[in-house]
Amino acid sequence: MKKTTLLFAAGSLSLGLLGLSGCGSNSSVATVAEADADETVTLRFAYASNSQPVIDAMNEFGRLVKEKTAGSVQIQYFPDGQLGGERELIELTQSGAVDFTKVSASALESFSKDYSIFSVPYLFNDEEHFFRVMDNAEIMDPIYQSTSDLGFTGLTYYDSGQRSFYMVDGPIHSPDDLKGKKIRVMQSETAIKMVELLGGSAVPMGSDEVYTSLQSNLINGSENNEFVLYTAGHGGVAKYYSYDEHTRVPDILIMNDAIKEQLSAEQEEAISEAARESTIFEIDAFSKAIEEEKANAQKEHGVQFNDVDNAPFREAVAPLHDAFRNDPAYRELYQMIQDQGA
């Protein structure tokens, strides 16, 4: 029978994770380099709350890793924010306390400026433009590698759809409807500036705080894809979803570099292949699930959906495009993305 090696960073944080995994404090722990050839390496994957298609894709990643390594590498999951929100999970992956996490690109902005580009409103002309960019290695590989000096890198992306405004007290038809409104945004400087340019007051906060903030009128609305309406229950409070489609912010699967370096070349390649294949799985699952999510939000919460002429929105946020286009740090990347939309 194969033995199992559980990998984690040393220190009090790792001892706490041991408790979550059900191992005793006297368990012996080996590194990959110390493991016998017949041992199974178990790597930790922690994530926050997610829509079902993304959860299914992360599980598919684990299944593929096990299959492609003939069981020599297996994935142990810590789901639904057990180990913290997205920023905490990035830091845990950075330190090696966990080996993988999946977070929004916006959550990575404070770790690498390159991820800020995805928060630029109307960066992509449409969904096809988005996928051309995300599947372009010349564009994405440098972004994935931009955090390598911090101890982790990106493996792949998951589609998170478009993001639009949803409100408690009525639909959004034009930027005028956002004036004076308190709008939750992700902890992204670019997203904050976007809402300000549209006339609203941006309130950055974690996703786990949004429902109670809507319920208590701390905020008047938020912005996200449709999965927050039924799956996360926000449609029970905010019943007006307006398709201004201001951003398409991908989710990013990241991996601790120290662990990656300890794996065999075959195991590392298997993980890379599994990541890419899980993306194909997720895109298909996400597309199929959107319509069901909308139907459930309408049926269970009475959510109303309305289309929006986004031309006035695009005009209002034009200064953000000018800022990225003229900034030497972003100019080349911005132009490469725009060229894919031609």
Coordinates of C-alpha atoms in Angstrom, one line a residue:
M1 CA 0.0 0.0 0.0
K2 CA 1.3 3.5 -0.9
K3 CA 2.2 5.8 1.9
T4 CA 1.0 9.4 1.8
T5 CA 3.3 12.4 2.2
L6 CA 1.5 15.7 3.2
L7 CA 3.5 18.8 2.3
F8 CA 3.3 22.1 4.1
A9 CA 5.4 25.0 5.4
A10 CA 7.0 24.8 8.8
G11 CA 5.8 26.9 11.7
S12 CA 2.7 27.6 13.7
L13 CA 0.5 28.3 10.7
S14 CA 1.3 24.9 9.2
L15 CA 0.6 23.2 12.5
G16 CA -2.8 24.8 12.4
L17 CA -3.4 23.4 8.9
L18 CA -2.5 20.0 10.2
G19 CA -5.4 20.1 12.6
L20 CA -7.7 20.9 9.7
S21 CA -6.4 17.9 7.7
G22 CA -7.1 15.5 10.6
C23 CA -3.5 14.6 11.2
G24 CA -2.0 14.5 14.7
S25 CA 0.8 16.8 15.8
N26 CA 3.1 13.8 16.0
S27 CA 2.7 12.9 12.3
S28 CA 6.0 12.6 10.5
V29 CA 6.3 14.8 7.4
A30 CA 8.7 14.4 4.5
T31 CA 9.6 16.7 1.7
V32 CA 9.2 15.6 -1.9
A33 CA 12.9 15.1 -2.2
E34 CA 12.8 12.8 0.9
A35 CA 9.8 10.8 -0.2
D36 CA 10.2 7.2 -1.3
A37 CA 9.3 6.3 -4.9
D38 CA 6.1 4.5 -3.9
E39 CA 4.8 7.4 -1.8
T40 CA 1.9 9.6 -2.7
V41 CA 2.5 13.3 -2.6
T42 CA -0.5 15.3 -1.4
L43 CA -0.7 18.9 -2.3
R44 CA -3.1 21.4 -0.7
F45 CA -5.6 23.5 -2.6
A46 CA -7.5 26.2 -0.7
Y47 CA -10.2 28.4 -2.1
A48 CA -12.9 30.8 -1.1
S49 CA -16.6 30.6 -2.0
N50 CA -17.2 30.1 -5.7
S51 CA -19.9 29.3 -8.3
Q52 CA -20.5 25.6 -9.0
P53 CA -18.8 25.6 -12.5
V54 CA -15.6 26.9 -10.9
I55 CA -15.7 24.4 -8.0
D56 CA -16.3 21.6 -10.5
A57 CA -13.3 22.8 -12.6
M58 CA -11.0 22.9 -9.5
N59 CA -12.2 19.3 -8.7
E60 CA -11.5 18.3 -12.3
F61 CA -8.0 19.7 -11.9
G62 CA -7.4 17.4 -9.0
R63 CA -8.8 14.4 -10.9
L64 CA -6.6 15.1 -13.8
V65 CA -3.5 15.5 -11.7
K66 CA -4.1 12.2 -10.1
E67 CA -4.8 10.6 -13.4
K68 CA -1.8 12.1 -15.2
T69 CA 0.7 11.2 -12.4
A70 CA -0.7 7.7 -12.0
G71 CA -1.7 8.6 -8.4
S72 CA 1.7 9.8 -7.3
V73 CA 0.3 13.3 -6.8
Q74 CA -3.1 14.0 -5.3
I75 CA -4.9 17.2 -4.3
Q76 CA -6.4 17.9 -0.9
Y77 CA -9.0 20.7 -0.9
F78 CA -9.8 23.3 1.8
P79 CA -13.0 24.9 0.3
D80 CA -15.3 27.8 1.0
G81 CA -13.0 30.1 2.8
Q82 CA -11.9 27.6 5.5
L83 CA -8.5 29.2 5.5
G84 CA -9.5 32.8 4.7
G85 CA -10.5 35.2 2.0
E86 CA -8.7 35.7 -1.3
R87 CA -5.9 37.9 0.0
E88 CA -5.2 35.5 2.8
L89 CA -5.2 32.6 0.4
I90 CA -2.7 34.3 -1.8
E91 CA -0.4 34.9 1.2
L92 CA -0.7 31.3 2.3
T93 CA 0.3 30.2 -1.2
Q94 CA 3.1 32.6 -1.2
S95 CA 4.4 31.2 2.0
G96 CA 4.0 27.6 1.0
A97 CA 1.4 26.9 3.7
V98 CA -0.8 25.8 0.8
D99 CA 0.3 24.8 -2.6
F100 CA -2.6 26.1 -4.8
T101 CA -5.4 28.7 -4.7
K102 CA -7.8 30.2 -7.2
V103 CA -8.5 33.9 -6.9
S104 CA -9.7 36.8 -8.9
A105 CA -7.1 38.7 -11.0
S106 CA -8.2 41.8 -9.1
A107 CA -7.0 40.3 -5.8
L108 CA -3.6 39.9 -7.4
E109 CA -3.2 43.6 -8.2
S110 CA -1.4 44.4 -4.9
F111 CA 1.1 41.6 -5.7
S112 CA 1.7 42.4 -9.3
K113 CA 0.8 45.6 -11.2
D114 CA 0.3 43.6 -14.4
Y115 CA -3.0 42.1 -13.1
S116 CA -4.4 45.7 -12.8
I117 CA -5.0 45.7 -16.6
F118 CA -8.0 43.3 -16.2
S119 CA -9.8 45.9 -14.1
V120 CA -9.8 48.4 -16.9
P121 CA -13.5 48.8 -17.8
Y122 CA -14.3 47.9 -21.4
L123 CA -10.8 46.6 -22.0
F124 CA -12.3 43.8 -24.2
N125 CA -14.7 44.4 -27.0
D126 CA -16.6 41.2 -26.3
E127 CA -16.3 37.6 -25.1
E128 CA -14.3 36.5 -28.1
H129 CA -11.8 39.2 -27.6
F130 CA -11.4 38.2 -24.0
F131 CA -10.7 34.6 -24.9
R132 CA -8.2 35.5 -27.7
V133 CA -6.2 37.4 -25.1
M134 CA -6.4 34.8 -22.3
D135 CA -5.3 32.0 -24.7
N136 CA -2.4 34.1 -26.0
A137 CA 0.8 32.9 -24.4
E138 CA 2.8 35.9 -25.5
I139 CA 0.5 38.1 -23.5
M140 CA -0.3 35.8 -20.5
D141 CA 2.9 34.0 -19.7
P142 CA 4.7 37.2 -18.6
I143 CA 1.7 38.1 -16.4
Y144 CA 1.7 34.6 -14.8
Q145 CA 5.4 34.9 -14.2
S146 CA 5.2 38.5 -12.8
T147 CA 4.9 37.2 -9.2
S148 CA 7.7 34.7 -9.4
D149 CA 9.9 36.9 -7.2
L150 CA 7.2 36.6 -4.5
G151 CA 7.2 32.8 -4.5
F152 CA 4.3 31.9 -6.7
T153 CA 3.2 31.9 -10.3
G154 CA 0.0 31.6 -12.4
L155 CA -0.8 28.3 -14.0
T156 CA -4.0 29.1 -15.9
Y157 CA -7.2 31.1 -15.9
Y158 CA -10.9 30.4 -15.4
D159 CA -13.7 32.4 -17.1
S160 CA -15.6 34.5 -14.6
G161 CA -18.0 36.0 -17.2
Q162 CA -18.8 39.7 -17.4
R163 CA -19.4 42.0 -14.5
S164 CA -22.3 44.4 -14.3
F165 CA -24.1 46.4 -11.6
Y166 CA -26.9 45.0 -9.5
M167 CA -28.8 47.3 -7.1
V168 CA -31.3 47.3 -4.2
D169 CA -33.5 50.2 -5.1
G170 CA -33.9 50.1 -8.9
P171 CA -32.1 49.4 -12.2
I172 CA -29.2 51.2 -13.8
H173 CA -29.8 52.7 -17.2
S174 CA -27.1 55.3 -17.4
P175 CA -24.2 56.6 -15.3
D176 CA -26.6 59.2 -13.8
D177 CA -28.3 56.4 -12.0
L178 CA -25.1 55.7 -10.1
K179 CA -24.6 59.2 -8.8
G180 CA -24.5 59.3 -5.0
K181 CA -24.8 55.5 -4.8
K182 CA -22.5 53.4 -2.6
I183 CA -21.2 50.5 -4.7
R184 CA -19.2 47.6 -3.4
V185 CA -16.1 46.8 -5.6
M186 CA -13.2 44.4 -5.2
Q187 CA -10.1 45.7 -3.5
S188 CA -8.8 47.1 -6.7
E189 CA -7.6 50.7 -7.3
T190 CA -8.8 50.5 -10.9
A191 CA -12.3 49.4 -9.9
I192 CA -12.5 52.1 -7.3
K193 CA -11.6 54.7 -9.9
M194 CA -14.1 53.3 -12.4
V195 CA -17.0 53.7 -10.0
E196 CA -15.8 57.2 -9.1
L197 CA -15.7 58.2 -12.8
L198 CA -19.2 56.8 -13.2
G199 CA -20.4 59.1 -10.4
G200 CA -20.7 56.5 -7.6
S201 CA -19.0 56.1 -4.3
A202 CA -16.8 53.0 -4.3
V203 CA -16.8 50.8 -1.2
P204 CA -14.0 48.1 -1.4
M205 CA -14.8 45.0 0.6
G206 CA -14.4 41.2 0.5
S207 CA -17.1 39.1 -1.2
D208 CA -18.1 37.5 2.2
E209 CA -19.3 41.0 3.4
V210 CA -21.5 41.9 0.5
Y211 CA -24.8 40.3 1.4
T212 CA -25.1 41.7 4.9
S213 CA -23.9 45.1 3.6
L214 CA -26.7 45.1 1.0
Q215 CA -29.2 44.0 3.6
S216 CA -28.2 46.7 6.1
N217 CA -28.1 49.5 3.4
L218 CA -24.4 50.0 4.1
I219 CA -24.1 49.8 0.3
N220 CA -26.8 50.4 -2.4
G221 CA -25.4 47.9 -4.8
S222 CA -22.5 45.9 -6.1
E223 CA -21.0 44.6 -9.3
N224 CA -20.3 41.0 -10.3
N225 CA -21.4 38.2 -12.6
E226 CA -24.9 36.6 -12.4
F227 CA -23.7 33.8 -10.0
V228 CA -24.0 36.1 -7.0
L229 CA -27.7 36.5 -7.5
Y230 CA -28.9 32.9 -6.7
T231 CA -25.9 30.9 -5.7
A232 CA -24.7 33.6 -3.3
G233 CA -28.2 34.7 -2.5
H234 CA -27.6 38.4 -3.2
G235 CA -30.7 38.5 -5.4
G236 CA -32.8 38.1 -2.2
V237 CA -31.9 41.7 -1.4
A238 CA -30.7 43.3 -4.7
K239 CA -33.3 42.5 -7.3
Y240 CA -32.1 44.7 -10.2
Y241 CA -29.3 43.5 -12.5
S242 CA -28.3 45.8 -15.3
Y243 CA -26.1 44.6 -18.2
D244 CA -23.6 47.4 -18.6
E245 CA -20.9 44.6 -18.8
H246 CA -18.1 46.9 -17.7
T247 CA -15.4 44.3 -17.1
R248 CA -14.3 40.7 -17.7
V249 CA -12.0 39.9 -14.9
P250 CA -10.6 36.3 -15.1
D251 CA -9.9 34.0 -12.1
I252 CA -6.3 32.9 -11.8
L253 CA -5.1 29.5 -10.6
I254 CA -1.7 30.1 -8.8
M255 CA 0.9 27.7 -7.4
N256 CA 3.6 28.0 -4.8
D257 CA 7.0 27.9 -6.6
A258 CA 9.0 26.1 -3.9
I259 CA 6.8 23.0 -4.2
K260 CA 6.9 23.2 -8.0
E261 CA 10.6 23.1 -7.9
Q262 CA 10.6 19.9 -5.7
L263 CA 8.4 17.9 -8.0
S264 CA 9.8 15.7 -10.8
A265 CA 9.7 17.1 -14.3
E266 CA 7.0 14.6 -15.2
Q267 CA 4.9 15.6 -12.2
E268 CA 5.3 19.3 -12.9
E269 CA 4.3 18.8 -16.6
A270 CA 1.3 16.8 -15.5
I271 CA 0.1 19.6 -13.2
S272 CA 0.5 22.1 -16.0
E273 CA -1.5 19.9 -18.4
A274 CA -4.2 19.3 -15.8
A275 CA -4.5 23.1 -15.3
R276 CA -4.9 23.8 -19.0
E277 CA -7.4 21.1 -19.4
S278 CA -9.4 22.2 -16.4
T279 CA -9.7 25.6 -18.1
I280 CA -11.4 24.0 -21.1
F281 CA -13.7 22.2 -18.8
E282 CA -14.6 25.3 -16.8
I283 CA -15.3 27.5 -19.8
D284 CA -17.9 25.0 -21.1
A285 CA -19.4 24.4 -17.6
F286 CA -19.6 28.2 -16.9
S287 CA -21.4 28.9 -20.2
K288 CA -24.0 26.2 -19.6
A289 CA -24.6 27.3 -16.0
I290 CA -25.2 31.0 -16.6
E291 CA -28.7 30.6 -18.0
E292 CA -29.8 28.3 -15.2
E293 CA -28.5 30.8 -12.7
K294 CA -30.5 33.6 -14.2
A295 CA -33.6 31.4 -14.3
N296 CA -33.2 30.5 -10.6
A297 CA -32.6 34.2 -9.7
Q298 CA -35.8 35.2 -11.5
K299 CA -37.9 32.4 -10.1
E300 CA -36.7 32.3 -6.5
H301 CA -35.9 36.0 -5.9
G302 CA -37.8 37.9 -8.5
V303 CA -34.6 39.4 -9.9
Q304 CA -35.2 41.7 -12.9
F305 CA -32.6 41.9 -15.7
N306 CA -32.3 44.8 -18.1
D307 CA -30.1 45.6 -21.0
V308 CA -28.0 48.8 -21.1
D309 CA -26.6 51.0 -23.8
N310 CA -23.1 51.1 -22.5
A311 CA -21.8 53.9 -24.8
P312 CA -22.2 56.5 -22.0
F313 CA -20.4 54.2 -19.6
R314 CA -17.5 53.8 -22.0
E315 CA -17.3 57.5 -22.5
A316 CA -17.2 58.2 -18.7
V317 CA -14.4 55.8 -18.1
A318 CA -12.2 56.8 -21.1
P319 CA -9.7 58.6 -18.7
L320 CA -8.8 55.1 -17.3
H321 CA -7.9 53.9 -20.8
D322 CA -5.9 57.1 -21.4
A323 CA -4.0 56.5 -18.2
F324 CA -3.0 52.9 -19.1
R325 CA -2.3 53.7 -22.7
N326 CA 0.1 56.5 -21.7
D327 CA 1.8 54.8 -18.8
P328 CA 5.2 53.3 -19.8
A329 CA 4.6 50.5 -17.3
Y330 CA 1.4 49.4 -19.1
R331 CA 1.6 50.8 -22.6
E332 CA 2.9 47.7 -24.4
L333 CA 0.6 45.3 -22.6
Y334 CA -2.4 47.5 -23.2
Q335 CA -1.7 47.8 -26.9
M336 CA -1.1 44.0 -27.2
I337 CA -4.5 43.4 -25.7
Q338 CA -6.2 46.0 -28.0
D339 CA -4.6 44.5 -31.0
Q340 CA -6.3 41.2 -30.3
G341 CA -9.6 42.9 -30.6
A342 CA -9.0 44.1 -34.2

